[in-house]
Amino acid sequence: MPSLEDELFPSTPGKFKIDRTHTINRQFHRCFASTSTMFLWALFLIALTASYLSFQSFVDSGSRYFTASWGGIQWEKQVRNSAQIHRTGGMSVLVTGAAGFVGSHVSLALKRRGDGVVGIDNFNNYYDPSLKKARKALLNNHGIFIVEGDINDAHLLSKLFDVVAFTHVMHLAAQAGVRYAIENPHSYVHSNIAGLVTLLEVCKSANPQPSIVWASSSSVYGLNEKVPFSETDRTDQPASLYAATKKAGEEITHTYNHIYGLSITGLRFFTVYGPWGRPDMAYFSFTRNILQGKPITVYRGKNKVDLARDFTYIDDIVKGCLGSLDTSGISTGSGGKKRGPATYRIFNLGNTQPVTVPALVGILERQLKIKAKKNVIEMPGNGDVPFTHANISYAQREFGYKPTTDLQTGLRKFVRWYLSYYGYNHGKPVN
């Protein structure tokens, strides 16, 4: 189809015949006779087109604003109230993924000690959204406002920073899970890479810039066989797409630290568990299936070696998150321009006591007083690794990180929560 310019100006002007018997046509011909005049007409048409496109963009933006689930005087008031600081030397923190497992616990801990907290979460259906809604209700009862929105929405993030000058960002929003990447790989790129970049873009342009602490993962160690895993070990052999996106996140955050002066701390979590946890995690699904009398699948590694994980209780992870926020230092940029070097750190947050999966099942059997029906099979090539083990000496030196909850104690607390939340009485569902 010919363009507007093609229709107004023929490709062969020399063959453009003019009927000289009509005065109007003669004037039209004279008008376009000189090159300079034609150039002015072209500029006029370009300006006219640009004006139309700008107007259309304004209309589209206005339409998005009026149909968005955020904005308005009341909404801004809720955001400001939630962000208010109630302790000397406190911070105002934007928590992404606030309705998630770790996000909800960190938000509550910050609020309880007097920090201002505003959450954002998209409440996707990777697992049962009703659990996320229940966490939201819990946070709301403690005066924490959660905005329903996506971290890829730059307009929303910019609006939040316009309303509140956040001192810190606790970035926990992500597409989690190793095996789900085989089913829906694009969701990992959307959340863990594109979403991260969108957030960093808004943060680097904020004035003042916030300090950022974000969740990487122990999965970045991939096929590394040196134990325990240390922050200086190689992480260039990811075993899953999830791990690859988290490793990409570490490289991306380093770039933004280097160019824009953002203070950034990455946290490599090791198999977090506890009350209000994620239903896709093994300890959670094992509990559900044992109570329902269904078999559980227990994977083994090569040569029938039991898989082992450095299970870390949620309260210990929260202490590591708060310690990282408290020692993060300030960002040195302003309005997207770096003024000096800023802090860049990566920490392992684990328990340093790996436990085999069969041992985990044994603890659950004792807590639930029910024998599990086990299907033991060899681990498929779906991105899982045979073991994890954290070296936490760096976090210990920097902010005194010291996990205190062993797996047996932590699972007892989880089982008590699970039975209460899902309505069980002595292991039997309550009608």
CSV table of N, CA, C and O in Angstrom, one decimal, residues 194-234:
chain,number,residue,atom,x,y,z
A,194,ALA,N,13.3,-8.7,32.2
A,194,ALA,CA,12.6,-7.4,31.8
A,194,ALA,C,12.1,-6.6,33.0
A,194,ALA,O,12.3,-5.4,33.1
A,195,GLY,N,11.5,-7.3,34.0
A,195,GLY,CA,11.0,-6.7,35.1
A,195,GLY,C,12.1,-6.0,36.0
A,195,GLY,O,11.9,-4.9,36.5
A,196,LEU,N,13.2,-6.7,36.1
A,196,LEU,CA,14.3,-6.2,36.8
A,196,LEU,C,14.9,-4.9,36.2
A,196,LEU,O,15.1,-3.9,36.8
A,197,VAL,N,15.0,-4.9,34.9
A,197,VAL,CA,15.5,-3.8,34.1
A,197,VAL,C,14.6,-2.6,34.3
A,197,VAL,O,15.0,-1.4,34.5
A,198,THR,N,13.3,-2.9,34.2
A,198,THR,CA,12.3,-1.8,34.3
A,198,THR,C,12.4,-1.1,35.7
A,198,THR,O,12.4,0.1,35.8
A,199,LEU,N,12.6,-1.9,36.7
A,199,LEU,CA,12.7,-1.4,38.1
A,199,LEU,C,14.0,-0.6,38.2
A,199,LEU,O,14.0,0.5,38.8
A,200,LEU,N,15.1,-1.1,37.7
A,200,LEU,CA,16.4,-0.4,37.8
A,200,LEU,C,16.4,0.9,37.0
A,200,LEU,O,17.0,1.9,37.5
A,201,GLU,N,15.7,0.9,35.9
A,201,GLU,CA,15.5,2.2,35.1
A,201,GLU,C,14.9,3.3,35.9
A,201,GLU,O,15.3,4.4,35.9
A,202,VAL,N,13.8,2.9,36.6
A,202,VAL,CA,13.1,3.8,37.5
A,202,VAL,C,13.9,4.3,38.6
A,202,VAL,O,14.0,5.5,39.0
A,203,CYS,N,14.6,3.3,39.3
A,203,CYS,CA,15.5,3.6,40.4
A,203,CYS,C,16.6,4.6,40.1
A,203,CYS,O,17.0,5.5,40.8
A,204,LYS,N,17.2,4.3,38.9
A,204,LYS,CA,18.4,5.1,38.6
A,204,LYS,C,18.0,6.6,38.2
A,204,LYS,O,18.8,7.5,38.3
A,205,SER,N,16.8,6.8,37.8
A,205,SER,CA,16.3,8.1,37.5
A,205,SER,C,15.7,8.8,38.7
A,205,SER,O,15.4,10.0,38.6
A,206,ALA,N,15.4,8.1,39.8
A,206,ALA,CA,14.8,8.7,41.0
A,206,ALA,C,15.8,9.7,41.6
A,206,ALA,O,17.0,9.5,41.5
A,207,ASN,N,15.2,10.7,42.3
A,207,ASN,CA,16.1,11.6,43.0
A,207,ASN,C,15.5,11.9,44.4
A,207,ASN,O,14.5,12.6,44.5
A,208,PRO,N,16.0,11.3,45.4
A,208,PRO,CA,17.3,10.6,45.5
A,208,PRO,C,17.1,9.2,45.0
A,208,PRO,O,16.0,8.6,45.1
A,209,GLN,N,18.2,8.6,44.6
A,209,GLN,CA,18.2,7.2,44.2
A,209,GLN,C,18.1,6.3,45.5
A,209,GLN,O,18.7,6.6,46.5
A,210,PRO,N,17.3,5.2,45.4
A,210,PRO,CA,17.2,4.3,46.6
A,210,PRO,C,18.3,3.3,46.6
A,210,PRO,O,19.0,3.1,45.5
A,211,SER,N,18.6,2.7,47.7
A,211,SER,CA,19.5,1.6,47.8
A,211,SER,C,18.7,0.3,47.5
A,211,SER,O,17.5,0.3,47.9
A,212,ILE,N,19.3,-0.6,46.8
A,212,ILE,CA,18.5,-1.8,46.3
A,212,ILE,C,19.1,-3.1,46.9
A,212,ILE,O,20.3,-3.3,46.8
A,213,VAL,N,18.2,-3.9,47.5
A,213,VAL,CA,18.6,-5.3,47.9
A,213,VAL,C,17.6,-6.2,47.1
A,213,VAL,O,16.4,-5.9,47.1
A,214,TRP,N,18.1,-7.2,46.5
A,214,TRP,CA,17.3,-8.0,45.6
A,214,TRP,C,17.6,-9.5,45.8
A,214,TRP,O,18.7,-9.9,46.2
A,215,ALA,N,16.6,-10.3,45.4
A,215,ALA,CA,16.8,-11.8,45.6
A,215,ALA,C,17.4,-12.4,44.3
A,215,ALA,O,16.7,-12.5,43.3
A,216,SER,N,18.6,-12.9,44.4
A,216,SER,CA,19.2,-13.7,43.4
A,216,SER,C,18.8,-15.2,43.9
A,216,SER,O,17.7,-15.4,44.4
A,217,SER,N,19.7,-16.1,43.7
A,217,SER,CA,19.3,-17.5,44.1
A,217,SER,C,20.6,-18.4,44.2
A,217,SER,O,21.6,-18.1,43.4
A,218,SER,N,20.5,-19.4,45.0
A,218,SER,CA,21.6,-20.3,45.1
A,218,SER,C,21.7,-21.2,43.8
A,218,SER,O,22.7,-21.8,43.6
A,219,SER,N,20.6,-21.1,43.0
A,219,SER,CA,20.6,-21.8,41.8
A,219,SER,C,21.7,-21.4,40.8
A,219,SER,O,22.1,-22.1,39.9
A,220,VAL,N,22.2,-20.2,41.0
A,220,VAL,CA,23.3,-19.7,40.1
A,220,VAL,C,24.5,-20.6,40.2
A,220,VAL,O,25.3,-20.5,39.2
A,221,TYR,N,24.7,-21.3,41.2
A,221,TYR,CA,25.9,-22.2,41.3
A,221,TYR,C,25.8,-23.3,40.4
A,221,TYR,O,26.9,-24.0,40.1
A,222,GLY,N,24.6,-23.7,39.9
A,222,GLY,CA,24.4,-24.6,38.8
A,222,GLY,C,25.2,-25.9,39.0
A,222,GLY,O,25.0,-26.6,40.0
A,223,LEU,N,26.0,-26.2,38.1
A,223,LEU,CA,26.8,-27.5,38.1
A,223,LEU,C,28.1,-27.5,38.9
A,223,LEU,O,28.9,-28.4,38.8
A,224,ASN,N,28.2,-26.4,39.7
A,224,ASN,CA,29.4,-26.3,40.5
A,224,ASN,C,29.5,-27.5,41.5
A,224,ASN,O,28.5,-27.8,42.2
A,225,GLU,N,30.6,-28.1,41.6
A,225,GLU,CA,30.7,-29.3,42.5
A,225,GLU,C,31.6,-29.0,43.8
A,225,GLU,O,31.7,-29.9,44.7
A,226,LYS,N,32.1,-27.8,43.9
A,226,LYS,CA,32.9,-27.4,45.1
A,226,LYS,C,31.9,-27.1,46.2
A,226,LYS,O,31.0,-26.3,46.0
A,227,VAL,N,32.1,-27.7,47.4
A,227,VAL,CA,31.2,-27.4,48.5
A,227,VAL,C,32.1,-27.0,49.7
A,227,VAL,O,33.2,-27.5,49.9
A,228,PRO,N,31.5,-26.1,50.6
A,228,PRO,CA,30.3,-25.4,50.4
A,228,PRO,C,30.4,-24.3,49.3
A,228,PRO,O,31.5,-23.9,49.0
A,229,PHE,N,29.3,-23.8,48.8
A,229,PHE,CA,29.3,-22.8,47.8
A,229,PHE,C,29.6,-21.5,48.4
A,229,PHE,O,29.1,-21.0,49.3
A,230,SER,N,30.6,-20.8,47.7
A,230,SER,CA,31.1,-19.5,48.2
A,230,SER,C,30.8,-18.5,47.1
A,230,SER,O,30.7,-18.8,45.9
A,231,GLU,N,30.6,-17.2,47.5
A,231,GLU,CA,30.3,-16.2,46.5
A,231,GLU,C,31.3,-16.0,45.5
A,231,GLU,O,31.0,-15.5,44.4
A,232,THR,N,32.5,-16.4,45.7
A,232,THR,CA,33.6,-16.3,44.7
A,232,THR,C,33.7,-17.5,43.8
A,232,THR,O,34.5,-17.4,42.8
A,233,ASP,N,32.9,-18.5,44.0
A,233,ASP,CA,32.9,-19.7,43.1
A,233,ASP,C,32.4,-19.3,41.7
A,233,ASP,O,31.6,-18.3,41.6
A,234,ARG,N,32.7,-20.1,40.7
A,234,ARG,CA,32.2,-19.9,39.4
A,234,ARG,C,30.7,-20.1,39.3
A,234,ARG,O,30.2,-21.0,40.0
